Amino acid sequence: GRMITKSMKMSYLGVEKLWKIMNDAKEPSSSNSNFSNEFQSSQQMDWLRVQDSLKRKLITEDDFKWRLPTREKEGSCEILKYVGGVDLSFSKDDSSIACGTLVVLDLTTHKVVYEDSSIVRLHIPYLPGFLAFREAPVLLELLDKMKNNAHCFYPQLLMVDGNGLLHPRGFGLACHIGVLADLPTVGVGKNLHHVDGLTQSTVRELLQAADSPEHVLPLIGDSRCTWGAAMRSSQGSLKPIFISVGHRISLATAIEIVRMTCRFRVPEPIRQADIRSRERLRNNQRLCS
């Protein structure tokens, strides 16, 4: 049967239902590990409808009640202090075993003030352009758990190890999570999606030629649409990262926040989530061996 129905309400409260539906799918046997073209086509049609439904709720400008510490005070507006980062790491022995991790960083101290993770077996296949349907439920569940516990460190903004608008359909993992969690969200990718004529080699050449002191290059496609920005985030890094809007934030603000949180190539909230998810997987594998 279909795993996601037309009538499903894609609200934050529906995450639990979405998670259950997606994980109730039977894992294919080893003799039939390749999903048929017919199944993939049907699945893609369902996922396209869900993406289109969520995309209508996307906000690509600043839509929050806090201000950046670097900006002038406006009224009694609170300062951005708690920035979350999410990442999913996979077992080297079994690619269906993954550890999703959520960390929250205090911007004033750059210390991790909250951490949670979950080791799961994923039954959803990876299909290009639909990564969110495989990874988002794990990460949304961690956010949901924190929110339900009314935790005082609940992030004001979330950084996602993955793309936002910089995506073949203009709706990547960061957009998916941002809309469902109703959080200002920034996508940070390590690799460039080949979208609208943009290629990794061309962007690197342009970044080197620009020789900008800020090391930021707007990613403008053949259609003249701005999909995001490439940025050399640290002095020692030759490889850029790719920043894009996830939800409820402008590209200019997203770039500013990424710059504020980069000690190394990858912004610290995502870097810490990655380190901790890998460590949790290693510990889990040692216990199981």
PDB file of N, CA, C and O in Angstrom, residues 65-123:
ATOM      1  N   LYS A  65      11.786  36.131  16.232  1.00  0.00           N
ATOM      2  CA  LYS A  65      11.632  37.198  17.232  1.00  0.00           C
ATOM      3  C   LYS A  65      12.948  37.580  17.903  1.00  0.00           C
ATOM      4  O   LYS A  65      12.972  38.485  18.725  1.00  0.00           O
ATOM      5  N   TRP A  66      14.019  36.889  17.570  1.00  0.00           N
ATOM      6  CA  TRP A  66      15.306  37.209  18.176  1.00  0.00           C
ATOM      7  C   TRP A  66      16.146  38.058  17.209  1.00  0.00           C
ATOM      8  O   TRP A  66      15.779  38.243  16.055  1.00  0.00           O
ATOM      9  N   ARG A  67      17.268  38.549  17.712  1.00  0.00           N
ATOM     10  CA  ARG A  67      18.209  39.290  16.851  1.00  0.00           C
ATOM     11  C   ARG A  67      19.596  38.698  17.029  1.00  0.00           C
ATOM     12  O   ARG A  67      19.906  38.046  18.043  1.00  0.00           O
ATOM     13  N   LEU A  68      20.440  38.926  16.060  1.00  0.00           N
ATOM     14  CA  LEU A  68      21.821  38.455  16.159  1.00  0.00           C
ATOM     15  C   LEU A  68      22.593  39.326  17.150  1.00  0.00           C
ATOM     16  O   LEU A  68      22.334  40.527  17.246  1.00  0.00           O
ATOM     17  N   PRO A  69      23.539  38.739  17.869  1.00  0.00           N
ATOM     18  CA  PRO A  69      24.343  39.535  18.820  1.00  0.00           C
ATOM     19  C   PRO A  69      25.087  40.675  18.147  1.00  0.00           C
ATOM     20  O   PRO A  69      25.408  41.674  18.790  1.00  0.00           O
ATOM     21  N   THR A  70      25.358  40.537  16.846  1.00  0.00           N
ATOM     22  CA  THR A  70      26.132  41.553  16.120  1.00  0.00           C
ATOM     23  C   THR A  70      25.281  42.728  15.651  1.00  0.00           C
ATOM     24  O   THR A  70      25.816  43.723  15.153  1.00  0.00           O
ATOM     25  N   ARG A  71      23.969  42.605  15.780  1.00  0.00           N
ATOM     26  CA  ARG A  71      23.093  43.672  15.283  1.00  0.00           C
ATOM     27  C   ARG A  71      22.595  44.561  16.413  1.00  0.00           C
ATOM     28  O   ARG A  71      22.497  44.129  17.558  1.00  0.00           O
ATOM     29  N   GLU A  72      22.277  45.797  16.053  1.00  0.00           N
ATOM     30  CA  GLU A  72      21.850  46.764  17.057  1.00  0.00           C
ATOM     31  C   GLU A  72      20.542  46.335  17.707  1.00  0.00           C
ATOM     32  O   GLU A  72      19.679  45.719  17.074  1.00  0.00           O
ATOM     33  N   LYS A  73      20.409  46.688  18.957  1.00  0.00           N
ATOM     34  CA  LYS A  73      19.213  46.333  19.720  1.00  0.00           C
ATOM     35  C   LYS A  73      17.994  47.064  19.173  1.00  0.00           C
ATOM     36  O   LYS A  73      18.031  48.245  18.890  1.00  0.00           O
ATOM     37  N   GLU A  74      16.931  46.287  19.005  1.00  0.00           N
ATOM     38  CA  GLU A  74      15.665  46.858  18.540  1.00  0.00           C
ATOM     39  C   GLU A  74      14.576  46.510  19.548  1.00  0.00           C
ATOM     40  O   GLU A  74      14.103  45.388  19.608  1.00  0.00           O
ATOM     41  N   GLY A  75      14.196  47.476  20.365  1.00  0.00           N
ATOM     42  CA  GLY A  75      13.182  47.230  21.397  1.00  0.00           C
ATOM     43  C   GLY A  75      13.674  46.229  22.417  1.00  0.00           C
ATOM     44  O   GLY A  75      14.824  46.246  22.834  1.00  0.00           O
ATOM     45  N   SER A  76      12.787  45.323  22.829  1.00  0.00           N
ATOM     46  CA  SER A  76      13.137  44.326  23.850  1.00  0.00           C
ATOM     47  C   SER A  76      13.390  42.962  23.220  1.00  0.00           C
ATOM     48  O   SER A  76      13.182  41.927  23.831  1.00  0.00           O
ATOM     49  N   CYS A  77      13.843  42.971  21.975  1.00  0.00           N
ATOM     50  CA  CYS A  77      14.057  41.734  21.226  1.00  0.00           C
ATOM     51  C   CYS A  77      15.146  40.883  21.887  1.00  0.00           C
ATOM     52  O   CYS A  77      16.224  41.376  22.224  1.00  0.00           O
ATOM     53  N   GLU A  78      14.856  39.587  22.061  1.00  0.00           N
ATOM     54  CA  GLU A  78      15.846  38.694  22.675  1.00  0.00           C
ATOM     55  C   GLU A  78      16.965  38.393  21.687  1.00  0.00           C
ATOM     56  O   GLU A  78      16.796  38.501  20.466  1.00  0.00           O
ATOM     57  N   ILE A  79      18.120  37.997  22.208  1.00  0.00           N
ATOM     58  CA  ILE A  79      19.299  37.717  21.387  1.00  0.00           C
ATOM     59  C   ILE A  79      19.345  36.230  21.044  1.00  0.00           C
ATOM     60  O   ILE A  79      18.988  35.384  21.859  1.00  0.00           O
ATOM     61  N   LEU A  80      19.796  35.923  19.836  1.00  0.00           N
ATOM     62  CA  LEU A  80      20.004  34.527  19.459  1.00  0.00           C
ATOM     63  C   LEU A  80      21.102  33.940  20.343  1.00  0.00           C
ATOM     64  O   LEU A  80      22.225  34.432  20.365  1.00  0.00           O
ATOM     65  N   LYS A  81      20.746  32.895  21.067  1.00  0.00           N
ATOM     66  CA  LYS A  81      21.701  32.273  21.986  1.00  0.00           C
ATOM     67  C   LYS A  81      21.853  30.778  21.740  1.00  0.00           C
ATOM     68  O   LYS A  81      22.959  30.243  21.786  1.00  0.00           O
ATOM     69  N   TYR A  82      20.742  30.081  21.482  1.00  0.00           N
ATOM     70  CA  TYR A  82      20.778  28.622  21.360  1.00  0.00           C
ATOM     71  C   TYR A  82      20.602  28.193  19.904  1.00  0.00           C
ATOM     72  O   TYR A  82      19.544  28.370  19.303  1.00  0.00           O
ATOM     73  N   VAL A  83      21.695  27.645  19.358  1.00  0.00           N
ATOM     74  CA  VAL A  83      21.704  27.197  17.958  1.00  0.00           C
ATOM     75  C   VAL A  83      21.867  25.682  17.931  1.00  0.00           C
ATOM     76  O   VAL A  83      22.832  25.134  18.475  1.00  0.00           O
ATOM     77  N   GLY A  84      20.915  25.018  17.311  1.00  0.00           N
ATOM     78  CA  GLY A  84      20.956  23.560  17.224  1.00  0.00           C
ATOM     79  C   GLY A  84      21.682  23.095  15.973  1.00  0.00           C
ATOM     80  O   GLY A  84      21.812  23.817  14.982  1.00  0.00           O
ATOM     81  N   GLY A  85      22.149  21.864  16.027  1.00  0.00           N
ATOM     82  CA  GLY A  85      22.757  21.215  14.870  1.00  0.00           C
ATOM     83  C   GLY A  85      22.305  19.768  14.819  1.00  0.00           C
ATOM     84  O   GLY A  85      22.239  19.111  15.869  1.00  0.00           O
ATOM     85  N   VAL A  86      21.962  19.265  13.647  1.00  0.00           N
ATOM     86  CA  VAL A  86      21.552  17.865  13.505  1.00  0.00           C
ATOM     87  C   VAL A  86      22.373  17.191  12.421  1.00  0.00           C
ATOM     88  O   VAL A  86      22.762  17.803  11.427  1.00  0.00           O
ATOM     89  N   ASP A  87      22.636  15.901  12.653  1.00  0.00           N
ATOM     90  CA  ASP A  87      23.428  15.122  11.710  1.00  0.00           C
ATOM     91  C   ASP A  87      23.048  13.656  11.852  1.00  0.00           C
ATOM     92  O   ASP A  87      22.628  13.208  12.923  1.00  0.00           O
ATOM     93  N   LEU A  88      23.193  12.920  10.757  1.00  0.00           N
ATOM     94  CA  LEU A  88      22.933  11.486  10.762  1.00  0.00           C
ATOM     95  C   LEU A  88      24.195  10.779  10.286  1.00  0.00           C
ATOM     96  O   LEU A  88      24.727  11.120   9.221  1.00  0.00           O
ATOM     97  N   SER A  89      24.692   9.828  11.077  1.00  0.00           N
ATOM     98  CA  SER A  89      25.857   9.032  10.676  1.00  0.00           C
ATOM     99  C   SER A  89      25.429   7.584  10.484  1.00  0.00           C
ATOM    100  O   SER A  89      24.508   7.106  11.157  1.00  0.00           O
ATOM    101  N   PHE A  90      26.127   6.891   9.584  1.00  0.00           N
ATOM    102  CA  PHE A  90      25.742   5.530   9.234  1.00  0.00           C
ATOM    103  C   PHE A  90      26.813   4.524   9.625  1.00  0.00           C
ATOM    104  O   PHE A  90      28.005   4.817   9.565  1.00  0.00           O
ATOM    105  N   SER A  91      26.369   3.349   9.997  1.00  0.00           N
ATOM    106  CA  SER A  91      27.282   2.264  10.344  1.00  0.00           C
ATOM    107  C   SER A  91      28.085   1.844   9.123  1.00  0.00           C
ATOM    108  O   SER A  91      27.535   1.743   8.019  1.00  0.00           O
ATOM    109  N   LYS A  92      29.369   1.587   9.316  1.00  0.00           N
ATOM    110  CA  LYS A  92      30.216   1.123   8.216  1.00  0.00           C
ATOM    111  C   LYS A  92      29.890  -0.319   7.838  1.00  0.00           C
ATOM    112  O   LYS A  92      30.120  -0.741   6.704  1.00  0.00           O
ATOM    113  N   ASP A  93      29.369  -1.073   8.801  1.00  0.00           N
ATOM    114  CA  ASP A  93      29.061  -2.487   8.563  1.00  0.00           C
ATOM    115  C   ASP A  93      27.683  -2.702   7.958  1.00  0.00           C
ATOM    116  O   ASP A  93      27.445  -3.693   7.272  1.00  0.00           O
ATOM    117  N   ASP A  94      26.765  -1.788   8.240  1.00  0.00           N
ATOM    118  CA  ASP A  94      25.384  -1.948   7.788  1.00  0.00           C
ATOM    119  C   ASP A  94      24.809  -0.554   7.521  1.00  0.00           C
ATOM    120  O   ASP A  94      24.501   0.179   8.458  1.00  0.00           O
ATOM    121  N   SER A  95      24.653  -0.203   6.261  1.00  0.00           N
ATOM    122  CA  SER A  95      24.243   1.158   5.905  1.00  0.00           C
ATOM    123  C   SER A  95      22.800   1.476   6.283  1.00  0.00           C
ATOM    124  O   SER A  95      22.364   2.622   6.159  1.00  0.00           O
ATOM    125  N   SER A  96      22.050   0.466   6.743  1.00  0.00           N
ATOM    126  CA  SER A  96      20.679   0.739   7.190  1.00  0.00           C
ATOM    127  C   SER A  96      20.635   1.134   8.667  1.00  0.00           C
ATOM    128  O   SER A  96      19.606   1.571   9.167  1.00  0.00           O
ATOM    129  N   ILE A  97      21.774   0.962   9.364  1.00  0.00           N
ATOM    130  CA  ILE A  97      21.864   1.378  10.774  1.00  0.00           C
ATOM    131  C   ILE A  97      22.433   2.787  10.831  1.00  0.00           C
ATOM    132  O   ILE A  97      23.496   3.070  10.280  1.00  0.00           O
ATOM    133  N   ALA A  98      21.701   3.687  11.496  1.00  0.00           N
ATOM    134  CA  ALA A  98      22.122   5.091  11.546  1.00  0.00           C
ATOM    135  C   ALA A  98      21.945   5.649  12.950  1.00  0.00           C
ATOM    136  O   ALA A  98      21.139   5.154  13.737  1.00  0.00           O
ATOM    137  N   CYS A  99      22.719   6.672  13.235  1.00  0.00           N
ATOM    138  CA  CYS A  99      22.580   7.392  14.502  1.00  0.00           C
ATOM    139  C   CYS A  99      22.283   8.858  14.191  1.00  0.00           C
ATOM    140  O   CYS A  99      23.092   9.546  13.565  1.00  0.00           O
ATOM    141  N   GLY A 100      21.101   9.302  14.596  1.00  0.00           N
ATOM    142  CA  GLY A 100      20.739  10.701  14.468  1.00  0.00           C
ATOM    143  C   GLY A 100      21.092  11.430  15.748  1.00  0.00           C
ATOM    144  O   GLY A 100      20.849  10.921  16.843  1.00  0.00           O
ATOM    145  N   THR A 101      21.675  12.612  15.619  1.00  0.00           N
ATOM    146  CA  THR A 101      22.097  13.371  16.801  1.00  0.00           C
ATOM    147  C   THR A 101      21.660  14.828  16.694  1.00  0.00           C
ATOM    148  O   THR A 101      21.758  15.438  15.628  1.00  0.00           O
ATOM    149  N   LEU A 102      21.181  15.337  17.812  1.00  0.00           N
ATOM    150  CA  LEU A 102      20.831  16.748  17.960  1.00  0.00           C
ATOM    151  C   LEU A 102      21.699  17.324  19.061  1.00  0.00           C
ATOM    152  O   LEU A 102      21.777  16.763  20.160  1.00  0.00           O
ATOM    153  N   VAL A 103      22.401  18.411  18.768  1.00  0.00           N
ATOM    154  CA  VAL A 103      23.119  19.149  19.805  1.00  0.00           C
ATOM    155  C   VAL A 103      22.635  20.591  19.791  1.00  0.00           C
ATOM    156  O   VAL A 103      22.143  21.079  18.771  1.00  0.00           O
ATOM    157  N   VAL A 104      22.769  21.258  20.920  1.00  0.00           N
ATOM    158  CA  VAL A 104      22.471  22.692  21.009  1.00  0.00           C
ATOM    159  C   VAL A 104      23.698  23.380  21.576  1.00  0.00           C
ATOM    160  O   VAL A 104      24.247  22.968  22.598  1.00  0.00           O
ATOM    161  N   LEU A 105      24.124  24.432  20.879  1.00  0.00           N
ATOM    162  CA  LEU A 105      25.298  25.209  21.267  1.00  0.00           C
ATOM    163  C   LEU A 105      24.851  26.532  21.856  1.00  0.00           C
ATOM    164  O   LEU A 105      23.925  27.172  21.343  1.00  0.00           O
ATOM    165  N   ASP A 106      25.502  26.944  22.936  1.00  0.00           N
ATOM    166  CA  ASP A 106      25.302  28.278  23.494  1.00  0.00           C
ATOM    167  C   ASP A 106      26.245  29.220  22.753  1.00  0.00           C
ATOM    168  O   ASP A 106      27.470  29.069  22.831  1.00  0.00           O
ATOM    169  N   LEU A 107      25.695  30.179  22.019  1.00  0.00           N
ATOM    170  CA  LEU A 107      26.522  31.073  21.200  1.00  0.00           C
ATOM    171  C   LEU A 107      27.450  31.951  22.031  1.00  0.00           C
ATOM    172  O   LEU A 107      28.486  32.401  21.542  1.00  0.00           O
ATOM    173  N   THR A 108      27.080  32.210  23.273  1.00  0.00           N
ATOM    174  CA  THR A 108      27.911  33.095  24.104  1.00  0.00           C
ATOM    175  C   THR A 108      29.158  32.379  24.614  1.00  0.00           C
ATOM    176  O   THR A 108      30.182  33.015  24.851  1.00  0.00           O
ATOM    177  N   THR A 109      29.078  31.059  24.778  1.00  0.00           N
ATOM    178  CA  THR A 109      30.215  30.295  25.303  1.00  0.00           C
ATOM    179  C   THR A 109      30.793  29.325  24.277  1.00  0.00           C
ATOM    180  O   THR A 109      31.886  28.794  24.470  1.00  0.00           O
ATOM    181  N   HIS A 110      30.043  29.077  23.211  1.00  0.00           N
ATOM    182  CA  HIS A 110      30.393  28.078  22.187  1.00  0.00           C
ATOM    183  C   HIS A 110      30.536  26.677  22.787  1.00  0.00           C
ATOM    184  O   HIS A 110      31.297  25.846  22.284  1.00  0.00           O
ATOM    185  N   LYS A 111      29.809  26.429  23.854  1.00  0.00           N
ATOM    186  CA  LYS A 111      29.783  25.111  24.498  1.00  0.00           C
ATOM    187  C   LYS A 111      28.487  24.388  24.158  1.00  0.00           C
ATOM    188  O   LYS A 111      27.437  25.015  23.992  1.00  0.00           O
ATOM    189  N   VAL A 112      28.573  23.050  24.080  1.00  0.00           N
ATOM    190  CA  VAL A 112      27.372  22.239  23.879  1.00  0.00           C
ATOM    191  C   VAL A 112      26.624  22.167  25.206  1.00  0.00           C
ATOM    192  O   VAL A 112      27.166  21.742  26.221  1.00  0.00           O
ATOM    193  N   VAL A 113      25.346  22.603  25.187  1.00  0.00           N
ATOM    194  CA  VAL A 113      24.551  22.616  26.424  1.00  0.00           C
ATOM    195  C   VAL A 113      23.470  21.525  26.419  1.00  0.00           C
ATOM    196  O   VAL A 113      22.820  21.293  27.431  1.00  0.00           O
ATOM    197  N   TYR A 114      23.301  20.887  25.252  1.00  0.00           N
ATOM    198  CA  TYR A 114      22.298  19.818  25.167  1.00  0.00           C
ATOM    199  C   TYR A 114      22.732  18.837  24.084  1.00  0.00           C
ATOM    200  O   TYR A 114      23.275  19.234  23.055  1.00  0.00           O
ATOM    201  N   GLU A 115      22.487  17.560  24.343  1.00  0.00           N
ATOM    202  CA  GLU A 115      22.829  16.520  23.369  1.00  0.00           C
ATOM    203  C   GLU A 115      21.857  15.361  23.524  1.00  0.00           C
ATOM    204  O   GLU A 115      21.531  14.944  24.629  1.00  0.00           O
ATOM    205  N   ASP A 116      21.391  14.843  22.401  1.00  0.00           N
ATOM    206  CA  ASP A 116      20.554  13.643  22.408  1.00  0.00           C
ATOM    207  C   ASP A 116      20.779  12.916  21.094  1.00  0.00           C
ATOM    208  O   ASP A 116      21.081  13.537  20.073  1.00  0.00           O
ATOM    209  N   SER A 117      20.658  11.601  21.127  1.00  0.00           N
ATOM    210  CA  SER A 117      20.859  10.830  19.905  1.00  0.00           C
ATOM    211  C   SER A 117      19.981   9.597  19.918  1.00  0.00           C
ATOM    212  O   SER A 117      19.455   9.189  20.955  1.00  0.00           O
ATOM    213  N   SER A 118      19.823   9.018  18.746  1.00  0.00           N
ATOM    214  CA  SER A 118      18.973   7.849  18.597  1.00  0.00           C
ATOM    215  C   SER A 118      19.554   6.949  17.520  1.00  0.00           C
ATOM    216  O   SER A 118      19.840   7.418  16.412  1.00  0.00           O
ATOM    217  N   ILE A 119      19.751   5.665  17.862  1.00  0.00           N
ATOM    218  CA  ILE A 119      20.233   4.695  16.875  1.00  0.00           C
ATOM    219  C   ILE A 119      19.022   3.943  16.330  1.00  0.00           C
ATOM    220  O   ILE A 119      18.207   3.419  17.088  1.00  0.00           O
ATOM    221  N   VAL A 120      18.896   3.933  15.013  1.00  0.00           N
ATOM    222  CA  VAL A 120      17.717   3.347  14.384  1.00  0.00           C
ATOM    223  C   VAL A 120      18.131   2.496  13.182  1.00  0.00           C
ATOM    224  O   VAL A 120      19.222   2.639  12.646  1.00  0.00           O
ATOM    225  N   ARG A 121      17.220   1.608  12.789  1.00  0.00           N
ATOM    226  CA  ARG A 121      17.371   0.897  11.518  1.00  0.00           C
ATOM    227  C   ARG A 121      16.415   1.562  10.523  1.00  0.00           C
ATOM    228  O   ARG A 121      15.210   1.639  10.769  1.00  0.00           O
ATOM    229  N   LEU A 122      16.971   2.034   9.411  1.00  0.00           N
ATOM    230  CA  LEU A 122      16.167   2.724   8.413  1.00  0.00           C
ATOM    231  C   LEU A 122      15.627   1.732   7.383  1.00  0.00           C
ATOM    232  O   LEU A 122      16.383   0.922   6.845  1.00  0.00           O
ATOM    233  N   HIS A 123      14.333   1.795   7.135  1.00  0.00           N
ATOM    234  CA  HIS A 123      13.707   0.925   6.147  1.00  0.00           C
ATOM    235  C   HIS A 123      13.327   1.673   4.870  1.00  0.00           C
ATOM    236  O   HIS A 123      12.823   1.077   3.929  1.00  0.00           O
TER     237      HIS A 123
END
